[in-house]
Coordinates of C-alpha atoms (C1' of nucleotides) in Angstrom, one line a residue:
Chain A
M1 CA -14.0 -19.9 1.6
S2 CA -14.8 -16.2 1.6
I3 CA -18.3 -15.2 0.8
H4 CA -17.6 -13.8 -2.6
H5 CA -16.0 -17.0 -3.8
Q6 CA -19.0 -18.9 -2.5
L7 CA -21.3 -16.6 -4.6
A8 CA -19.1 -17.0 -7.6
A9 CA -19.4 -20.7 -7.3
V10 CA -23.2 -20.5 -6.9
L11 CA -23.5 -18.4 -10.1
Q12 CA -21.3 -20.8 -11.9
Q13 CA -23.5 -23.7 -10.9
A14 CA -26.5 -21.8 -12.1
V15 CA -25.0 -21.2 -15.5
Q16 CA -24.1 -24.9 -15.8
A17 CA -27.6 -25.9 -14.7
A18 CA -29.1 -23.5 -17.3
Q19 CA -26.9 -25.0 -20.0
A20 CA -27.8 -28.5 -19.0
A21 CA -31.4 -27.6 -19.2
G22 CA -31.0 -26.1 -22.6
A23 CA -31.9 -22.6 -21.4
L24 CA -28.5 -21.3 -22.3
P25 CA -26.3 -22.4 -25.2
S26 CA -23.1 -24.2 -24.3
F27 CA -20.0 -22.2 -24.2
A28 CA -16.9 -22.1 -22.0
L29 CA -17.6 -20.1 -18.9
P30 CA -15.1 -17.4 -18.1
E31 CA -14.3 -16.6 -14.5
V32 CA -17.3 -15.4 -12.6
V33 CA -16.7 -11.9 -11.3
I34 CA -18.3 -10.8 -8.0
E35 CA -18.0 -7.2 -7.0
R36 CA -19.3 -4.8 -4.4
P37 CA -21.9 -2.6 -6.0
R38 CA -21.3 1.1 -5.7
E39 CA -24.8 1.8 -4.6
A40 CA -25.8 -0.1 -1.4
S41 CA -29.4 -0.1 -2.5
F42 CA -28.4 -2.5 -5.3
G43 CA -27.5 -5.2 -2.8
D44 CA -24.5 -6.6 -1.0
Y45 CA -22.8 -8.1 -4.0
A46 CA -23.2 -7.8 -7.7
S47 CA -22.1 -9.7 -10.8
P48 CA -21.7 -8.4 -14.3
T49 CA -21.3 -12.0 -15.6
A50 CA -24.4 -11.9 -17.8
L51 CA -23.0 -8.8 -19.6
K52 CA -19.7 -10.6 -20.3
L53 CA -21.6 -13.7 -21.5
A54 CA -23.8 -11.8 -24.0
R55 CA -21.5 -12.4 -26.9
D56 CA -20.8 -16.1 -26.4
A57 CA -24.5 -16.8 -25.6
R58 CA -25.8 -14.7 -28.4
M59 CA -28.5 -13.4 -26.1
A60 CA -29.5 -10.2 -24.5
P61 CA -27.7 -9.6 -21.2
L62 CA -30.9 -9.1 -19.3
K63 CA -32.3 -12.3 -20.5
I64 CA -29.1 -14.2 -19.6
A65 CA -29.2 -12.7 -16.1
Q66 CA -32.8 -13.7 -15.6
T67 CA -32.0 -17.3 -16.8
I68 CA -29.1 -17.5 -14.4
V69 CA -31.2 -16.4 -11.6
D70 CA -33.9 -18.9 -12.5
H71 CA -31.4 -21.7 -12.2
L72 CA -29.8 -20.6 -9.0
P73 CA -29.4 -23.4 -6.5
A74 CA -31.0 -22.9 -3.1
T75 CA -28.8 -21.6 -0.3
D76 CA -29.5 -20.5 3.2
Y77 CA -27.5 -17.3 3.0
I78 CA -28.9 -15.5 0.0
A79 CA -32.0 -13.4 0.9
E80 CA -32.7 -11.9 -2.5
V81 CA -31.5 -11.9 -6.1
T82 CA -32.5 -9.3 -8.6
V83 CA -31.7 -8.5 -12.1
A84 CA -31.0 -4.9 -13.1
P85 CA -30.4 -3.2 -16.4
P86 CA -28.2 -3.5 -18.4
G87 CA -27.7 -7.0 -17.0
F88 CA -26.4 -7.0 -13.5
I89 CA -27.3 -9.7 -11.0
N90 CA -27.6 -8.2 -7.6
I91 CA -27.4 -10.3 -4.5
R92 CA -28.5 -9.5 -1.0
L93 CA -27.4 -11.7 1.9
T94 CA -29.7 -12.7 4.7
A95 CA -29.4 -10.9 8.0
A96 CA -28.5 -14.2 9.6
R97 CA -25.5 -14.5 7.3
L98 CA -24.4 -11.0 8.2
Q99 CA -24.9 -11.6 11.9
Q100 CA -22.8 -14.8 11.7
V101 CA -19.7 -12.6 11.1
V102 CA -19.9 -11.5 14.7
A103 CA -19.5 -15.1 15.8
N104 CA -16.9 -15.8 13.2
V105 CA -14.7 -12.9 14.2
L106 CA -14.8 -13.9 17.9
A107 CA -14.2 -17.6 17.1
E108 CA -11.3 -16.9 14.7
G109 CA -9.7 -14.0 16.4
A110 CA -6.3 -13.1 14.8
G111 CA -7.1 -15.8 12.3
Y112 CA -10.1 -14.1 10.9
G113 CA -9.8 -13.6 7.2
R114 CA -7.5 -16.5 6.8
L115 CA -7.2 -17.7 3.2
H116 CA -5.6 -20.7 1.5
L117 CA -4.1 -18.9 -1.4
G118 CA -0.6 -19.6 -0.3
D119 CA -0.9 -23.1 1.2
G120 CA 2.4 -24.8 0.9
K121 CA 4.0 -21.9 -0.8
K122 CA 7.3 -20.2 0.3
V123 CA 7.6 -16.5 -0.3
Q124 CA 10.5 -14.2 0.3
I125 CA 9.9 -10.5 0.7
E126 CA 12.9 -8.2 0.4
C127 CA 12.6 -4.6 1.6
V128 CA 14.3 -1.6 3.2
S129 CA 17.8 -2.6 2.2
A130 CA 19.3 0.6 3.6
N131 CA 23.1 0.8 3.6
P132 CA 24.7 0.5 7.0
T133 CA 26.3 3.9 6.6
G134 CA 24.0 5.9 8.7
P135 CA 20.7 6.0 10.6
I136 CA 17.6 5.1 8.7
H137 CA 16.0 8.2 7.5
I138 CA 12.3 8.8 7.1
G139 CA 12.7 8.8 3.3
R140 CA 13.9 5.2 3.4
T141 CA 11.2 3.6 5.5
R142 CA 8.5 3.3 2.9
G143 CA 9.6 0.1 1.4
G144 CA 10.0 -1.5 4.8
V145 CA 6.6 -0.7 6.0
M146 CA 5.1 -1.8 2.7
G147 CA 7.0 -5.0 2.8
D148 CA 6.2 -5.8 6.4
T149 CA 2.5 -5.1 5.8
L150 CA 2.4 -7.3 2.8
A151 CA 4.2 -10.0 4.8
R152 CA 1.5 -9.9 7.5
A153 CA -1.3 -10.2 4.9
M154 CA 0.5 -13.0 3.1
R155 CA 0.9 -15.0 6.3
L156 CA -2.8 -14.6 6.9
A157 CA -3.3 -15.8 3.4
G158 CA -1.4 -19.0 4.2
Y159 CA 2.0 -18.3 2.7
E160 CA 5.2 -19.2 4.5
V161 CA 6.9 -15.8 4.5
V162 CA 10.6 -14.9 5.0
L163 CA 11.0 -11.2 5.5
E164 CA 14.5 -10.4 4.5
Y165 CA 16.8 -7.4 4.7
Y166 CA 19.7 -7.2 2.3
Y167 CA 22.6 -5.5 3.7
N168 CA 25.0 -3.6 1.5
D169 CA 27.9 -4.0 3.8
A170 CA 30.6 -4.2 1.2
G171 CA 32.0 -2.0 -1.5
R172 CA 33.1 1.6 -1.8
Q173 CA 30.6 3.1 0.6
I174 CA 32.0 0.9 3.4
T175 CA 35.5 2.0 2.5
L176 CA 34.3 5.6 2.7
L177 CA 32.6 4.9 6.0
G178 CA 35.8 3.5 7.5
E179 CA 37.8 6.5 6.3
S180 CA 35.3 8.9 7.6
T181 CA 35.3 7.3 11.0
K182 CA 39.1 7.1 11.1
I183 CA 39.4 10.8 10.3
R184 CA 36.9 11.7 13.1
Y185 CA 38.9 9.5 15.4
L186 CA 42.2 11.2 14.5
Q187 CA 40.6 14.6 15.0
L188 CA 39.6 13.5 18.5
I189 CA 43.1 12.5 19.4
G190 CA 44.3 15.9 18.1
Q191 CA 45.8 14.9 14.8
A192 CA 45.4 16.9 11.6
A193 CA 42.9 15.2 9.3
E194 CA 40.1 16.5 7.2
L195 CA 37.0 14.9 5.6
G196 CA 37.0 14.8 1.8
P197 CA 33.9 15.7 -0.3
D198 CA 32.8 12.1 -0.5
H199 CA 33.0 11.3 3.2
Y200 CA 30.1 10.9 5.6
K201 CA 29.6 14.1 7.5
G202 CA 26.8 13.2 9.9
D203 CA 27.4 13.7 13.7
Y204 CA 26.8 10.0 14.3
I205 CA 30.2 9.3 12.8
T206 CA 31.8 11.4 15.4
D207 CA 29.8 9.6 18.1
I208 CA 31.1 6.3 16.9
A209 CA 34.7 7.6 16.7
R210 CA 34.3 8.8 20.3
Q211 CA 33.2 5.4 21.5
L212 CA 36.5 4.0 20.1
Y213 CA 38.4 6.8 21.6
E214 CA 36.8 6.3 25.0
A215 CA 37.5 2.6 24.9
H216 CA 41.0 2.6 23.5
G217 CA 42.4 6.1 23.8
A218 CA 44.9 6.9 21.1
A219 CA 46.0 3.3 20.6
L220 CA 44.1 2.8 17.4
Q221 CA 45.8 5.4 15.3
G222 CA 47.8 2.8 13.5
E223 CA 44.8 0.7 12.6
P224 CA 43.7 0.8 8.9
A225 CA 40.5 2.4 7.8
E226 CA 39.0 -1.1 7.4
Y227 CA 39.2 -1.6 11.1
F228 CA 37.1 1.6 11.7
G229 CA 34.7 0.7 8.9
S230 CA 34.0 -2.7 10.3
Y231 CA 33.3 -1.3 13.8
A232 CA 31.1 1.6 12.4
K233 CA 29.2 -0.8 10.2
D234 CA 28.4 -3.1 13.2
Q235 CA 27.3 -0.2 15.3
I236 CA 25.1 1.3 12.7
S237 CA 23.5 -1.9 11.6
R238 CA 22.7 -2.7 15.2
S239 CA 21.0 0.6 15.7
Q240 CA 19.2 0.3 12.4
K241 CA 17.8 -3.0 13.5
E242 CA 16.6 -1.4 16.7
T243 CA 15.1 1.6 14.9
L244 CA 13.0 -0.8 12.7
R245 CA 11.9 -2.8 15.7
R246 CA 10.5 0.4 17.1
I247 CA 8.1 0.6 14.1
N248 CA 7.3 -3.2 14.5
I249 CA 9.4 -4.4 11.7
V250 CA 11.5 -7.5 12.6
F251 CA 13.2 -9.3 9.8
D252 CA 13.6 -13.1 9.7
V253 CA 16.8 -12.9 7.8
Y254 CA 19.6 -10.3 7.5
Y255 CA 21.5 -11.2 4.3
N256 CA 24.9 -9.7 4.1
E257 CA 26.4 -8.6 0.9
Q258 CA 29.8 -9.3 2.4
S259 CA 28.8 -13.0 2.7
L260 CA 28.5 -13.2 -1.1
Y261 CA 32.1 -12.4 -1.3
E262 CA 33.2 -14.6 1.5
T263 CA 31.5 -17.6 0.0
G264 CA 32.9 -16.7 -3.4
R265 CA 29.3 -16.5 -4.7
V266 CA 29.9 -13.2 -6.5
W267 CA 32.9 -14.6 -8.5
E268 CA 31.0 -17.8 -9.2
A269 CA 28.2 -15.8 -10.7
L270 CA 30.6 -13.8 -12.8
E271 CA 32.3 -17.0 -14.0
T272 CA 29.1 -18.6 -14.9
L273 CA 28.0 -15.5 -16.9
Q274 CA 31.4 -15.6 -18.6
E275 CA 31.0 -19.3 -19.5
K276 CA 27.6 -18.6 -21.0
G277 CA 29.1 -15.9 -23.1
Y278 CA 27.3 -12.9 -21.7
V279 CA 30.5 -11.0 -20.6
Y280 CA 33.2 -9.2 -22.6
E281 CA 36.1 -7.0 -21.7
Q282 CA 36.5 -3.5 -22.8
D283 CA 38.6 -0.6 -21.5
G284 CA 39.8 -2.9 -18.7
A285 CA 36.3 -3.5 -17.4
Q286 CA 34.0 -6.5 -17.6
W287 CA 30.7 -5.7 -19.4
F288 CA 27.4 -7.6 -19.2
K289 CA 25.6 -7.9 -22.5
T290 CA 22.3 -6.6 -21.2
T291 CA 21.4 -5.5 -24.7
E292 CA 20.7 -9.1 -25.5
F293 CA 17.8 -8.9 -23.1
G294 CA 16.5 -5.6 -24.4
D295 CA 18.5 -3.1 -22.5
D296 CA 19.6 0.0 -24.5
K297 CA 23.2 -0.4 -23.6
D298 CA 25.5 -2.9 -21.9
R299 CA 26.4 -2.5 -18.3
V300 CA 29.6 -2.8 -16.3
L301 CA 29.9 -5.8 -13.9
V302 CA 33.5 -5.3 -12.8
K303 CA 35.2 -1.9 -12.9
Q304 CA 38.6 -1.2 -14.3
S305 CA 39.9 -1.2 -10.7
G306 CA 38.8 -4.8 -10.4
E307 CA 36.0 -4.0 -8.0
P308 CA 32.5 -5.2 -8.9
T309 CA 29.8 -2.7 -9.4
Y310 CA 26.7 -3.0 -7.1
R311 CA 25.1 -4.8 -10.0
M312 CA 27.3 -7.9 -9.6
P313 CA 26.4 -8.8 -6.0
D314 CA 22.8 -8.0 -6.7
I315 CA 22.7 -10.5 -9.4
A316 CA 24.5 -13.1 -7.3
Y317 CA 22.0 -12.4 -4.5
H318 CA 19.1 -13.0 -6.8
W319 CA 20.8 -16.1 -8.2
D320 CA 20.9 -17.3 -4.6
K321 CA 17.2 -16.5 -4.1
A322 CA 16.4 -18.6 -7.2
Q323 CA 18.3 -21.5 -5.8
R324 CA 16.8 -21.3 -2.3
G325 CA 13.5 -22.6 -3.7
F326 CA 11.1 -19.8 -3.1
D327 CA 7.8 -20.0 -5.0
L328 CA 7.6 -16.3 -5.1
V329 CA 10.0 -13.4 -4.4
V330 CA 8.7 -9.9 -3.8
D331 CA 11.3 -7.1 -4.0
F332 CA 10.3 -3.7 -2.8
F333 CA 12.5 -1.2 -4.5
G334 CA 12.6 2.6 -4.1
P335 CA 13.0 5.1 -6.8
D336 CA 16.8 4.7 -6.9
H337 CA 16.3 1.1 -8.1
H338 CA 13.8 1.7 -10.8
A339 CA 16.4 1.4 -13.5
T340 CA 18.5 -1.4 -12.1
A341 CA 15.8 -3.8 -11.1
P342 CA 15.3 -5.1 -14.6
Q343 CA 19.1 -5.5 -15.0
V344 CA 19.2 -7.8 -12.0
L345 CA 16.5 -10.0 -13.6
M346 CA 18.5 -10.1 -16.8
G347 CA 21.3 -11.5 -14.8
V348 CA 19.1 -14.2 -13.3
Q349 CA 17.8 -15.0 -16.8
A350 CA 21.4 -15.2 -18.1
L351 CA 22.3 -17.5 -15.3
G352 CA 19.7 -19.9 -16.6
Y353 CA 16.8 -19.3 -14.2
P354 CA 13.2 -18.2 -15.0
T355 CA 12.4 -14.7 -13.7
D356 CA 8.7 -15.0 -13.3
F357 CA 9.0 -16.0 -9.7
V358 CA 10.3 -12.5 -8.9
R359 CA 7.8 -9.7 -8.5
T360 CA 9.3 -6.3 -8.4
V361 CA 7.2 -3.7 -6.6
L362 CA 8.5 -0.2 -7.2
H363 CA 7.4 2.7 -5.1
Q364 CA 7.8 6.3 -5.6
I365 CA 9.8 8.9 -3.7
I366 CA 8.8 10.2 -0.4
S367 CA 9.6 13.9 0.1
I368 CA 9.7 15.6 3.4
L369 CA 8.1 19.0 4.0
K370 CA 9.1 21.1 6.9
D371 CA 7.5 24.5 7.3
G372 CA 6.2 24.2 3.8
Q373 CA 9.7 23.6 2.4
E374 CA 10.9 20.4 0.9
M375 CA 14.0 19.0 2.6
K376 CA 16.6 17.4 0.5
M377 CA 18.0 14.4 2.3
S378 CA 21.4 12.8 1.9
T379 CA 23.0 10.3 4.2
R380 CA 26.4 11.2 2.9
A381 CA 26.0 15.0 3.5
G382 CA 24.5 14.2 6.9
T383 CA 21.3 16.1 6.1
F384 CA 18.3 13.9 6.8
V385 CA 15.5 13.5 9.2
S386 CA 16.0 10.2 11.0
L387 CA 13.2 7.7 11.5
D388 CA 14.1 7.7 15.2
D389 CA 13.5 11.4 15.5
V390 CA 10.1 11.1 14.0
V391 CA 9.2 8.0 16.2
D392 CA 10.3 9.9 19.2
V393 CA 7.7 12.6 18.6
V394 CA 4.7 10.9 16.9
G395 CA 5.2 7.3 17.9
P396 CA 5.2 4.4 15.5
D397 CA 1.5 4.2 14.5
P398 CA 1.1 7.4 12.4
I399 CA 4.3 6.5 10.5
R400 CA 3.1 2.9 9.8
Y401 CA -0.2 4.2 8.6
F402 CA 1.1 7.0 6.6
M403 CA 3.6 4.9 4.7
I404 CA 0.8 2.5 3.4
S405 CA -1.9 5.1 3.0
R406 CA -1.2 5.6 -0.7
S407 CA -0.6 3.3 -3.6
G408 CA 3.1 2.8 -4.1
N409 CA 2.8 4.5 -7.5
S410 CA 1.9 7.7 -5.8
P411 CA 4.7 9.9 -4.4
I412 CA 4.2 10.8 -0.8
E413 CA 4.7 14.1 0.8
F414 CA 5.4 13.7 4.5
D415 CA 4.6 17.0 6.2
L416 CA 6.5 17.0 9.4
N417 CA 4.5 19.9 10.8
L418 CA 1.3 18.0 10.2
A419 CA 2.7 14.7 11.6
L420 CA 3.8 16.4 14.7
E421 CA 0.3 17.9 15.2
K422 CA -1.8 15.3 17.0
S423 CA -5.0 16.5 15.5
D424 CA -8.3 14.9 14.6
K425 CA -7.3 15.3 11.0
N426 CA -5.2 12.3 11.4
P427 CA -7.0 9.1 10.2
V428 CA -4.9 7.0 12.6
Y429 CA -6.8 8.4 15.6
Y430 CA -10.2 7.9 13.8
I431 CA -9.4 4.2 13.4
Q432 CA -7.9 3.7 16.9
N433 CA -10.8 5.6 18.5
A434 CA -13.2 2.9 17.3
H435 CA -11.2 0.4 19.4
V436 CA -11.0 2.8 22.3
R437 CA -14.8 3.3 22.2
C438 CA -15.3 -0.5 22.4
A439 CA -12.9 -0.8 25.2
G440 CA -14.8 1.9 27.1
I441 CA -18.0 0.0 26.9
F442 CA -16.5 -3.1 28.5
R443 CA -14.8 -1.0 31.1
K444 CA -18.1 0.6 32.1
W445 CA -19.8 -2.7 32.0
A446 CA -17.3 -4.2 34.4
E447 CA -17.5 -1.1 36.7
A448 CA -21.3 -1.5 36.8
G449 CA -20.8 -5.1 38.0
G450 CA -21.7 -6.8 34.7
A451 CA -20.6 -10.4 34.3
P452 CA -17.6 -10.6 31.9
D453 CA -19.3 -13.4 29.9
A454 CA -22.8 -12.1 30.1
D455 CA -22.9 -12.0 26.3
A456 CA -21.7 -15.5 25.8
G457 CA -25.0 -17.0 24.5
A458 CA -26.5 -13.8 23.1
D459 CA -29.1 -13.9 20.4
L460 CA -27.4 -12.3 17.4
S461 CA -30.6 -12.1 15.4
L462 CA -31.5 -9.1 17.5
L463 CA -28.8 -7.1 15.8
T464 CA -31.0 -5.6 13.1
H465 CA -30.2 -1.9 13.2
E466 CA -29.1 -0.7 9.7
S467 CA -25.8 0.7 11.0
E468 CA -25.0 -2.6 12.8
L469 CA -25.7 -4.5 9.6
A470 CA -23.6 -2.0 7.6
F471 CA -20.7 -2.7 9.9
M472 CA -21.1 -6.4 9.6
R473 CA -21.0 -6.1 5.8
K474 CA -17.7 -4.3 6.1
A475 CA -16.4 -6.9 8.5
L476 CA -17.3 -9.6 5.9
E477 CA -15.1 -7.8 3.4
L478 CA -11.7 -8.4 5.2
P479 CA -10.9 -11.7 3.4
E480 CA -11.5 -10.0 0.0
V481 CA -9.2 -7.2 1.0
I482 CA -6.5 -9.6 2.0
E483 CA -6.8 -11.4 -1.3
L484 CA -6.6 -8.1 -3.2
M485 CA -3.4 -7.1 -1.3
V486 CA -1.8 -10.5 -1.8
L487 CA -2.6 -11.0 -5.5
N488 CA -1.5 -7.5 -6.5
S489 CA 1.2 -7.0 -3.9
E490 CA -0.5 -3.8 -2.9
P491 CA -0.4 -3.1 0.9
H492 CA -2.3 0.1 0.7
H493 CA -5.7 -1.5 0.5
I494 CA -5.7 -2.4 4.2
A495 CA -5.2 1.3 5.2
F496 CA -8.3 2.3 3.2
Y497 CA -10.2 -0.7 4.5
A498 CA -9.4 0.1 8.1
Y499 CA -10.7 3.6 7.6
E500 CA -13.9 2.4 6.0
L501 CA -14.4 -0.1 8.8
A502 CA -14.1 2.7 11.3
A503 CA -16.5 4.8 9.3
A504 CA -19.0 2.0 9.4
F505 CA -18.4 1.6 13.1
H506 CA -18.9 5.1 14.5
P507 CA -22.5 5.5 13.3
A508 CA -23.4 2.1 14.9
Y509 CA -21.8 3.4 18.1
E510 CA -23.9 6.5 18.0
N511 CA -27.1 4.7 17.2
C512 CA -26.9 1.5 19.1
R513 CA -26.3 2.0 22.7
V514 CA -25.6 -0.8 25.1
L515 CA -25.7 0.3 28.7
N516 CA -28.6 2.7 28.6
D517 CA -31.5 1.8 30.9
D518 CA -33.9 1.6 28.1
V519 CA -32.0 -1.2 26.3
P520 CA -33.7 -4.5 27.2
E521 CA -31.4 -7.2 28.5
P522 CA -31.4 -9.6 25.5
L523 CA -30.6 -6.8 23.2
R524 CA -27.9 -5.5 25.5
H525 CA -26.2 -8.8 25.5
A526 CA -26.4 -9.1 21.7
R527 CA -24.9 -5.7 21.4
L528 CA -22.2 -6.5 23.9
R529 CA -21.4 -9.4 21.6
F530 CA -21.4 -7.0 18.7
Y531 CA -18.9 -4.6 20.3
R532 CA -16.8 -7.5 21.5
A533 CA -16.4 -8.6 17.9
A534 CA -15.8 -5.1 16.7
K535 CA -13.1 -4.6 19.3
Q536 CA -11.5 -7.8 18.3
L537 CA -11.7 -7.0 14.6
F538 CA -10.1 -3.5 15.0
A539 CA -7.3 -5.0 17.1
H540 CA -6.8 -7.6 14.3
V541 CA -6.8 -5.0 11.4
L542 CA -4.5 -2.6 13.3
D543 CA -2.2 -5.5 13.9
L544 CA -2.2 -6.4 10.2
M545 CA -0.9 -2.8 9.7
G546 CA 1.7 -3.2 12.5
M547 CA -0.1 -0.7 14.7
S548 CA -1.3 -0.8 18.3
A549 CA -4.8 -1.0 19.5
P550 CA -5.0 1.3 22.5
E551 CA -7.6 0.9 25.3
V552 CA -7.5 4.6 26.0
M553 CA -6.1 7.6 24.1
Chain B
rG1 C1' 16.8 11.6 -26.4
rC2 C1' 15.4 6.8 -23.9
rG3 C1' 12.9 4.1 -19.7
rC4 C1' 9.5 3.9 -15.5
rC5 C1' 5.6 6.5 -12.7
rC6 C1' 1.9 10.2 -12.5
rG7 C1' -2.1 13.9 -14.2
rU8 C1' -9.4 12.5 -11.0
rA9 C1' -13.4 18.1 -6.4
rG10 C1' -9.8 24.2 -4.0
rC11 C1' -5.8 20.6 -1.5
rU12 C1' -4.2 15.3 -0.4
rC13 C1' -5.7 10.8 -2.5
rA14 C1' -9.3 6.1 -3.7
rA15 C1' -11.9 3.5 -7.4
rU16 C1' -10.4 -6.1 -9.3
rG17 C1' -13.0 -2.9 -17.6
rG18 C1' -19.2 -2.2 -15.0
rA19 C1' -24.5 1.0 -12.7
rU20 C1' -25.4 8.2 -10.7
rA21 C1' -16.6 8.7 -10.4
rG22 C1' -16.0 8.3 -4.1
rA23 C1' -13.3 9.6 0.8
rG24 C1' -10.5 12.9 4.0
rC25 C1' -9.0 18.0 4.6
rA26 C1' -10.9 22.9 3.8
rC27 C1' -15.8 25.6 3.6
rU28 C1' -21.4 26.0 5.3
rU29 C1' -25.3 24.2 8.8
rG30 C1' -27.2 21.2 12.9
rG31 C1' -26.3 17.6 17.2
rC32 C1' -23.1 16.5 23.8
rU33 C1' -27.4 16.3 31.6
rU34 C1' -26.9 9.0 28.9
rC35 C1' -21.3 3.6 27.1
rG36 C1' -15.1 8.7 25.1
rA37 C1' -17.7 14.7 20.5
rA38 C1' -10.3 12.3 18.4
rC39 C1' -17.7 11.4 17.0
rC40 C1' -22.3 11.8 14.2
rA41 C1' -25.9 14.0 10.6
rA42 C1' -26.7 17.3 6.3
rG43 C1' -24.9 20.6 2.1
rG44 C1' -22.2 22.8 -2.0
rG45 C1' -18.2 21.5 -5.0
rG46 C1' -16.1 17.1 -11.4
rU47 C1' -15.9 17.8 -19.4
rU48 C1' -11.2 11.9 -14.6
rG49 C1' -5.0 17.0 -18.7
rG50 C1' -6.7 17.3 -24.6
rG51 C1' -7.9 14.3 -28.8
rA52 C1' -8.7 9.6 -31.4
rG53 C1' -9.5 4.2 -31.1
rU54 C1' -11.0 -0.8 -28.9
rU55 C1' -15.5 -2.5 -26.2
rC56 C1' -22.4 -3.8 -25.0
rG57 C1' -19.6 -0.6 -21.3
rA58 C1' -13.3 3.3 -20.4
rA59 C1' -10.7 7.2 -14.9
rU60 C1' -8.9 2.1 -16.0
rC61 C1' -6.8 -0.9 -22.2
rU62 C1' -4.2 1.1 -27.2
rC63 C1' -2.3 5.3 -30.0
rU64 C1' -1.1 10.5 -30.0
rC65 C1' -0.3 15.3 -28.0
rC66 C1' 0.3 18.5 -23.5
rG67 C1' 2.1 18.9 -18.4
rG68 C1' 4.9 17.0 -14.0
rG69 C1' 8.2 13.5 -11.0
rC70 C1' 12.1 10.0 -10.9
rG71 C1' 15.8 7.4 -13.3
rU72 C1' 19.1 7.0 -17.3
rA73 C1' 27.3 6.0 -13.5
rC74 C1' 33.3 2.0 -14.2
rC75 C1' 28.0 5.6 -6.9
rA76 C1' 24.8 2.2 -4.1

RNA sequence: GCGCCCGUAGCUCAAUGGAUAGAGCACUUGGCUUCGAACCAAGGGGUUGGGAGUUCGAAUCUCUCCGGGCGUACCA
C-alpha cells in the first residue's frame, strides 16, 4: 500500500476512535483526502478532512483537526503531526521512513510503484489506428505514445493490458490505394495513366509500384486494382509496424477491419440493429436512429452504393470488444474522431451492451511548425513529415517525451527546428542527465578499484542532507503518480513527475559528493546506495515513458 | 447554428475543490583545479479572458458574455 493510502487509513481510524470516545459526533465518514502540501514547510502530506467534516460534525474545523490528531494511533513512520488554520492536518514522515525508499527502490526494481488497482482486471487500450495508406506521420503519433504510456502504467498498477491497433484495411481508401499503385505501375511500364484528384500522391506509392515492376516486369498490367491495393497495404502496414517499434511501441494485437467483413461480423451487427428497430431506409441508404440516443441527426450506416460507412465496422468492432470480456476499454482518439466516438457508443448501446466499460480519451491536434510556419499535413496529398524522418534525426526519446508532455486536452505545436536542435532547453536531456551522472559515479568508483558491492550493507540513516531527503520524498511519490495516471487515463503526469524527480536529484548531486577524500567511508557507502537507488529509479521512470536510460550522453 | 476542447507570467505549459497559483524557456546576477556545468544558487515578472452564482474555501463546479482551435459527410 502506498504511503498516502496508509495515512488516509490512519486518519480514518483516528476519526472512528474519536467518535467511539464521544469526542466527535457520529456521522458517515467521507473518503479521507491526502494531498501534497504546496509549501514544503507544512509537512510531507496534508489532509483537509477536518474542513470537509465541519458541516457534519457541527464543530469548528480547527477543533475537529485537533480532535483527530489527539486520537491518532501510534505508528513508526509519522514524525510529527500539526494542525494549521483553517483546519489542515499536516503530517511529517520520519527520516527513517524516507530513507527506506532507497532500500525499496533497489529491492523492487522495475516493480517499484506496483499497485493492486487492477488485480484480476482485463483492459484493452486502442490507439494509433492509422490507415495503412501511407507512412505514419508525426501528427498521427500522439495517441500511440499516450496509449502505450498508459499501458505501461496500467501494467504496473496490476492490470492485464492488451494494447491493440485497429487497422482500417477495408473500404474506399484501400480501393483508392490500389488504384493509385496501379496507375504508378502502369506509368513505370510506359503506359498512359494519370492520378485522379482523390488518389494518393506520395512518392512511397511509386516505390511500391517499382517493387512490383522489378519483381514481375510488365506481367501485372492485367491485374485488377485490388491486387495492387492488397500488396501496397501489406507493405505499408509492415513498415508502419516497424516505425512504431522504433519508438518502442509494440502492439499485442493488430485487429483488421477486413476481418470484420470476412467473419460476417459487420452484417451481423447491422442485422441485429435492424431487428431491434434502430435502422430505417431512406434515399436508398440505411440510417441509424442515433437521435434516439441524443444525437442531433440520424447517421448513415450503409450508403446508397451498398458500401457501409466507416461507422458500421467501428460499431461492429466495439460490439466485439464488449463480447471479448474486457473490464475496461480505453480508446485514444484524435481530433478527427471527436464527433464519431459517441456514435459508436450509441451503436454498442443499441446492440444491448452497457457503454460504461468504454472510456474514450480524446486528444487535441498536433500541428507542425517548420521555420515558424505551420505545415498542413495530408497523407492523400503526400504532404507530411513522416515519423521515420523525425526519428532519424532526433531519435525516439524526445518524440516519446514530447507527445506526453502535455495534457491531451492541450493542442501541441511540434517545432521541428527546436526538436532538431539538441540543446539544453530540452527537458529530455535534463532527465536523462540524472541517470548519466549516477552512472558516472559508479564508473569512477570501479576505476578507483572500489568493490562493486561496497554499499551492500550501508547505513541509510546517514542520508540526512536536506537535498537527499527531498529526493526521497519525490521517489516516494511514484505510486501516487501511477494511480493518478491510471484512474484518470492521463499519461502526461509521468512526464512532469520525471522532470520533478530530476529537479530533486541535481541539487543532491551538487551537494552530496561521494568519492571526495573528505567523505568518511560509512557516509560514502550510504551515498553510493543512494545513487544506486536513484539510478535504478530513473531507469524505471524512463522505461515507463518508453525512453532509454543512457550511461553516457 | 449545434457539439467537443481551450483561454493561467513576455512565450510554451502545470496545478486529485484547499493554504502565499507553480515549472521550463526568455531576461538579470553569481558559481567549474574535486564523482559529467546538458548542472546548481538567487532575482524580477499574475485582477487565472470579463461578470454573476454555488461553497467554510473556486484557475478548477454552474450560468452568462467575449475570444480562439477542432469537428459537425452517403471520406476515414
